[in-house]
PDB file of C-alpha atoms in Angstrom:
ATOM      1  CA  MET A 242      -8.318  34.707   7.155  1.00 60.00           C
ATOM      2  CA  ASP A 243      -8.312  36.071   3.588  1.00 69.00           C
ATOM      3  CA  GLY A 244      -4.759  34.943   3.205  1.00 79.00           C
ATOM      4  CA  LEU A 245      -6.122  31.131   3.215  1.00 85.00           C
ATOM      5  CA  PHE A 246      -9.341  31.579   0.972  1.00 86.00           C
ATOM      6  CA  LEU A 247      -7.331  32.262  -2.077  1.00 87.00           C
ATOM      7  CA  PRO A 248      -4.911  29.192  -1.671  1.00 88.00           C
ATOM      8  CA  LEU A 249      -7.865  26.891  -0.992  1.00 90.00           C
ATOM      9  CA  ILE A 250      -9.813  28.507  -3.831  1.00 91.00           C
ATOM     10  CA  LEU A 251      -7.053  27.274  -6.143  1.00 92.00           C
ATOM     11  CA  ALA A 252      -6.304  23.817  -4.317  1.00 92.00           C
ATOM     12  CA  LEU A 253      -9.912  22.935  -5.440  1.00 93.00           C
ATOM     13  CA  ALA A 254      -9.686  24.206  -8.792  1.00 94.00           C
ATOM     14  CA  VAL A 255      -6.503  22.104  -9.193  1.00 93.00           C
ATOM     15  CA  ALA A 256      -8.099  18.938  -7.877  1.00 93.00           C
ATOM     16  CA  PHE A 257     -11.165  19.466  -9.763  1.00 93.00           C
ATOM     17  CA  LEU A 258      -9.219  19.752 -13.119  1.00 93.00           C
ATOM     18  CA  PHE A 259      -7.226  16.667 -12.032  1.00 92.00           C
ATOM     19  CA  ILE A 260     -10.556  14.366 -11.613  1.00 94.00           C
ATOM     20  CA  SER A 261     -11.861  15.533 -15.053  1.00 93.00           C
ATOM     21  CA  PHE A 262      -8.469  14.929 -16.516  1.00 92.00           C
ATOM     22  CA  ARG A 263      -8.611  11.640 -14.896  1.00 93.00           C
ATOM     23  CA  ASN A 264     -12.039  10.561 -15.690  1.00 92.00           C
ATOM     24  CA  GLN A 265     -11.998  11.650 -19.428  1.00 93.00           C
ATOM     25  CA  LYS A 266      -8.861   9.360 -19.720  1.00 93.00           C
ATOM     26  CA  LYS A 267     -11.256   6.531 -18.125  1.00 93.00           C
ATOM     27  CA  ARG A 268     -13.898   7.135 -20.652  1.00 90.00           C
ATOM     28  CA  THR A 269     -11.312   7.198 -23.860  1.00 90.00           C
ATOM     29  CA  ALA A 270      -9.915   3.843 -22.597  1.00 91.00           C
ATOM     30  CA  ALA A 271     -12.961   2.319 -22.572  1.00 87.00           C
ATOM     31  CA  MET A 272     -14.218   3.786 -25.637  1.00 85.00           C
ATOM     32  CA  ALA A 273     -11.406   2.069 -27.330  1.00 86.00           C
ATOM     33  CA  GLU A 274     -11.757  -1.047 -25.724  1.00 88.00           C
ATOM     34  CA  LEU A 275     -15.558  -0.895 -27.182  1.00 85.00           C
ATOM     35  CA  LYS A 276     -14.258  -0.135 -30.510  1.00 83.00           C
ATOM     36  CA  ALA A 277     -11.964  -3.178 -30.463  1.00 83.00           C
ATOM     37  CA  GLN A 278     -14.411  -5.458 -29.461  1.00 84.00           C
ATOM     38  CA  ALA A 279     -16.973  -4.352 -32.041  1.00 84.00           C
ATOM     39  CA  VAL A 280     -16.102  -6.411 -34.552  1.00 87.00           C
ATOM     40  CA  PRO A 281     -18.569  -7.890 -37.644  1.00 89.00           C
ATOM     41  CA  GLY A 282     -20.302 -10.503 -35.880  1.00 89.00           C
ATOM     42  CA  ALA A 283     -20.448  -9.251 -32.391  1.00 90.00           C
ATOM     43  CA  ARG A 284     -23.270  -9.000 -30.812  1.00 93.00           C
ATOM     44  CA  VAL A 285     -24.180  -5.513 -29.392  1.00 92.00           C
ATOM     45  CA  GLN A 286     -26.598  -3.634 -27.115  1.00 92.00           C
ATOM     46  CA  LEU A 287     -27.620  -0.097 -28.810  1.00 93.00           C
ATOM     47  CA  SER A 288     -28.204   2.821 -26.227  1.00 90.00           C
ATOM     48  CA  CYS A 289     -31.918   2.500 -26.798  1.00 92.00           C
ATOM     49  CA  GLY A 290     -32.033  -1.468 -25.439  1.00 91.00           C
ATOM     50  CA  LEU A 291     -32.084  -2.847 -28.750  1.00 93.00           C
ATOM     51  CA  PHE A 292     -29.832  -5.976 -29.559  1.00 93.00           C
ATOM     52  CA  GLY A 293     -28.380  -6.932 -32.517  1.00 93.00           C
ATOM     53  CA  THR A 294     -25.385  -8.517 -34.410  1.00 93.00           C
ATOM     54  CA  LEU A 295     -22.949  -6.100 -35.817  1.00 92.00           C
ATOM     55  CA  HIS A 296     -22.802  -6.519 -39.446  1.00 90.00           C
ATOM     56  CA  SER A 297     -20.960  -4.212 -41.028  1.00 86.00           C
ATOM     57  CA  ASP A 298     -18.076  -1.514 -39.778  1.00 81.00           C
ATOM     58  CA  ASP A 299     -16.611   0.740 -42.408  1.00 81.00           C
ATOM     59  CA  GLY A 300     -14.425   2.282 -40.022  1.00 77.00           C
ATOM     60  CA  GLY A 301     -16.737   5.556 -40.211  1.00 82.00           C
ATOM     61  CA  ASP A 302     -18.924   7.644 -38.240  1.00 86.00           C
ATOM     62  CA  THR A 303     -22.246   4.511 -38.559  1.00 89.00           C
ATOM     63  CA  VAL A 304     -22.130   0.924 -38.480  1.00 91.00           C
ATOM     64  CA  ASP A 305     -24.578  -1.999 -39.865  1.00 93.00           C
ATOM     65  CA  VAL A 306     -26.605  -3.851 -37.253  1.00 93.00           C
ATOM     66  CA  GLU A 307     -28.740  -6.637 -38.147  1.00 94.00           C
ATOM     67  CA  ILE A 308     -31.282  -6.751 -35.902  1.00 93.00           C
ATOM     68  CA  ALA A 309     -33.300  -9.717 -37.290  1.00 92.00           C
ATOM     69  CA  PRO A 310     -32.481 -12.090 -40.196  1.00 92.00           C
ATOM     70  CA  GLY A 311     -32.074 -10.416 -43.053  1.00 91.00           C
ATOM     71  CA  VAL A 312     -33.168  -6.807 -41.475  1.00 93.00           C
ATOM     72  CA  ILE A 313     -29.680  -4.599 -41.454  1.00 93.00           C
ATOM     73  CA  THR A 314     -30.002  -1.147 -39.920  1.00 94.00           C
ATOM     74  CA  THR A 315     -27.686   1.503 -40.193  1.00 93.00           C
ATOM     75  CA  TRP A 316     -26.869   3.457 -36.746  1.00 93.00           C
ATOM     76  CA  ASN A 317     -24.378   6.113 -35.266  1.00 90.00           C
ATOM     77  CA  ARG A 318     -21.283   4.067 -33.808  1.00 87.00           C
ATOM     78  CA  LEU A 319     -21.805   6.100 -30.761  1.00 87.00           C
ATOM     79  CA  ALA A 320     -25.331   4.298 -30.500  1.00 89.00           C
ATOM     80  CA  ILE A 321     -23.289   0.975 -29.613  1.00 89.00           C
ATOM     81  CA  ARG A 322     -23.901   0.884 -25.495  1.00 89.00           C
ATOM     82  CA  GLU A 323     -21.636  -2.378 -25.246  1.00 89.00           C
ATOM     83  CA  VAL A 324     -20.832  -5.631 -26.686  1.00 89.00           C
ATOM     84  CA  VAL A 325     -22.479  -8.307 -25.329  1.00 89.00           C
ATOM     85  CA  ALA A 326     -21.865 -12.450 -24.606  1.00 79.00           C
ATOM     86  CA  GLU A 327     -23.791 -14.283 -26.790  1.00 67.00           C
ATOM     87  CA  GLN A 328     -26.670 -16.183 -25.135  1.00 61.00           C
ATOM     88  CA  PRO A 329     -28.531 -18.639 -27.447  1.00 57.00           C
ATOM     89  CA  ALA A 330     -32.377 -18.192 -26.770  1.00 55.00           C
ATOM     90  CA  PRO A 331     -34.344 -20.582 -24.670  1.00 54.00           C
ATOM     91  CA  GLY A 332     -36.012 -23.397 -27.061  1.00 55.00           C
ATOM     92  CA  LEU A 333     -38.067 -26.102 -26.053  1.00 51.00           C
ATOM     93  CA  ASP A 334     -35.203 -28.380 -25.632  1.00 57.00           C
ATOM     94  CA  ASP A 335     -34.098 -26.579 -22.764  1.00 56.00           C
ATOM     95  CA  LEU A 336     -37.374 -26.646 -20.820  1.00 53.00           C
ATOM     96  CA  ASP A 337     -37.565 -28.764 -17.783  1.00 55.00           C
ATOM     97  CA  ASP A 338     -38.709 -32.372 -18.204  1.00 52.00           C
ATOM     98  CA  SER A 339     -40.859 -32.305 -15.175  1.00 51.00           C
ATOM     99  CA  VAL A 340     -42.696 -29.414 -16.660  1.00 53.00           C
ATOM    100  CA  ALA A 341     -43.031 -31.122 -20.199  1.00 51.00           C
ATOM    101  CA  GLY A 342     -44.265 -33.723 -18.707  1.00 53.00           C
ATOM    102  CA  ASP A 343     -46.991 -32.940 -16.713  1.00 58.00           C
ATOM    103  CA  SER A 344     -50.473 -33.228 -17.999  1.00 63.00           C
ATOM    104  CA  VAL A 345     -53.627 -31.219 -17.138  1.00 62.00           C
ATOM    105  CA  PRO A 346     -56.514 -33.454 -15.898  1.00 62.00           C
ATOM    106  CA  ASP A 347     -59.718 -32.769 -18.090  1.00 65.00           C
ATOM    107  CA  ASP A 348     -61.963 -33.155 -15.039  1.00 68.00           C
ATOM    108  CA  ALA A 349     -62.126 -31.174 -11.710  1.00 64.00           C
ATOM    109  CA  SER A 350     -60.422 -34.045  -9.429  1.00 65.00           C
ATOM    110  CA  SER A 351     -57.574 -32.033  -8.862  1.00 64.00           C
ATOM    111  CA  ILE A 352     -59.610 -29.028  -7.344  1.00 69.00           C
ATOM    112  CA  PHE A 353     -62.631 -31.251  -5.508  1.00 66.00           C
ATOM    113  CA  GLY A 354     -59.929 -34.441  -4.769  1.00 63.00           C
ATOM    114  CA  ASP A 355     -60.755 -37.772  -5.936  1.00 60.00           C
ATOM    115  CA  ASP A 356     -63.452 -38.299  -2.671  1.00 60.00           C
ATOM    116  CA  ALA A 357     -65.996 -35.900  -3.840  1.00 55.00           C
ATOM    117  CA  PRO A 358     -69.430 -36.731  -4.199  1.00 58.00           C
ATOM    118  CA  ALA A 359     -70.963 -37.128  -7.603  1.00 58.00           C
ATOM    119  CA  GLY A 360     -73.518 -34.372  -6.969  1.00 56.00           C
ATOM    120  CA  GLU A 361     -71.250 -31.872  -5.988  1.00 55.00           C
ATOM    121  CA  ASN A 362     -68.624 -31.953  -8.536  1.00 52.00           C
ATOM    122  CA  PRO A 363     -69.419 -29.238 -11.219  1.00 54.00           C
ATOM    123  CA  ALA A 364     -67.923 -31.389 -13.737  1.00 53.00           C
ATOM    124  CA  ASP A 365     -70.790 -33.834 -13.670  1.00 53.00           C
ATOM    125  CA  GLU A 366     -73.489 -31.381 -13.905  1.00 56.00           C
ATOM    126  CA  ASN A 367     -72.210 -29.822 -17.258  1.00 56.00           C
ATOM    127  CA  PRO A 368     -70.166 -32.251 -19.282  1.00 56.00           C
ATOM    128  CA  ALA A 369     -67.310 -30.607 -21.373  1.00 56.00           C
ATOM    129  CA  GLY A 370     -68.483 -29.156 -24.716  1.00 55.00           C
ATOM    130  CA  THR A 371     -71.904 -28.913 -23.860  1.00 56.00           C
ATOM    131  CA  GLU A 372     -73.926 -25.570 -22.936  1.00 56.00           C
ATOM    132  CA  ASP A 373     -77.120 -25.294 -21.420  1.00 54.00           C
ATOM    133  CA  VAL A 374     -79.975 -25.074 -23.876  1.00 55.00           C
ATOM    134  CA  ALA A 375     -83.452 -24.167 -23.310  1.00 54.00           C
ATOM    135  CA  SER A 376     -85.846 -27.456 -23.813  1.00 54.00           C
ATOM    136  CA  ASP A 377     -88.763 -27.227 -26.409  1.00 56.00           C
ATOM    137  CA  ASP A 378     -91.225 -26.978 -23.765  1.00 59.00           C
ATOM    138  CA  SER A 379     -90.091 -23.625 -22.553  1.00 56.00           C
ATOM    139  CA  PRO A 380     -92.835 -20.833 -23.299  1.00 61.00           C
ATOM    140  CA  VAL A 381     -92.238 -18.501 -26.227  1.00 59.00           C
ATOM    141  CA  SER A 382     -94.460 -15.773 -26.703  1.00 58.00           C
ATOM    142  CA  PRO A 383     -95.968 -15.030 -30.039  1.00 59.00           C
ATOM    143  CA  ASP A 384     -94.618 -11.540 -29.749  1.00 59.00           C
ATOM    144  CA  ASP A 385     -90.847 -12.635 -29.570  1.00 55.00           C
ATOM    145  CA  ASN A 386     -91.311 -14.296 -32.918  1.00 57.00           C
ATOM    146  CA  ASP A 387     -92.918 -11.279 -34.385  1.00 55.00           C
ATOM    147  CA  SER A 388     -90.034  -8.768 -33.241  1.00 53.00           C
ATOM    148  CA  LYS A 389     -87.338 -11.084 -34.961  1.00 54.00           C
ATOM    149  CA  ASP A 390     -88.882 -11.095 -38.267  1.00 54.00           C
ATOM    150  CA  LYS A 391     -89.133  -7.105 -38.588  1.00 51.00           C
TER     151      LYS A 391
END
């Protein structure tokens, strides 16, 4: 048993080194590909999740990224997580026509239906834009007026 233990440990160490070198080679190739794609004008995502456009790349340790029109920030090159495909922001022209054409009714007919009796529709009781206002014949005590003046 003791004769097999040492060769087994050596075989595991060699396998670990082989896998480690292989993974390092893949990471180096991925970084070279990222560097080739990261040219000025490319849309990038930084490691913090921020998206921007690569403004300038002097080949050093830093890159300039435009995060908003006219706002250019300097980042470490290693902060670039990936180069993303350009996707236009959705605008008003992209909205579905069925959503844009819908209108909101100004009464409660959509809630109660068209066959609701006139007395049961809350929109009939309080028209839009009006509030419940106390009438002039409501009792007001003289103490209420005096406390407001003081």
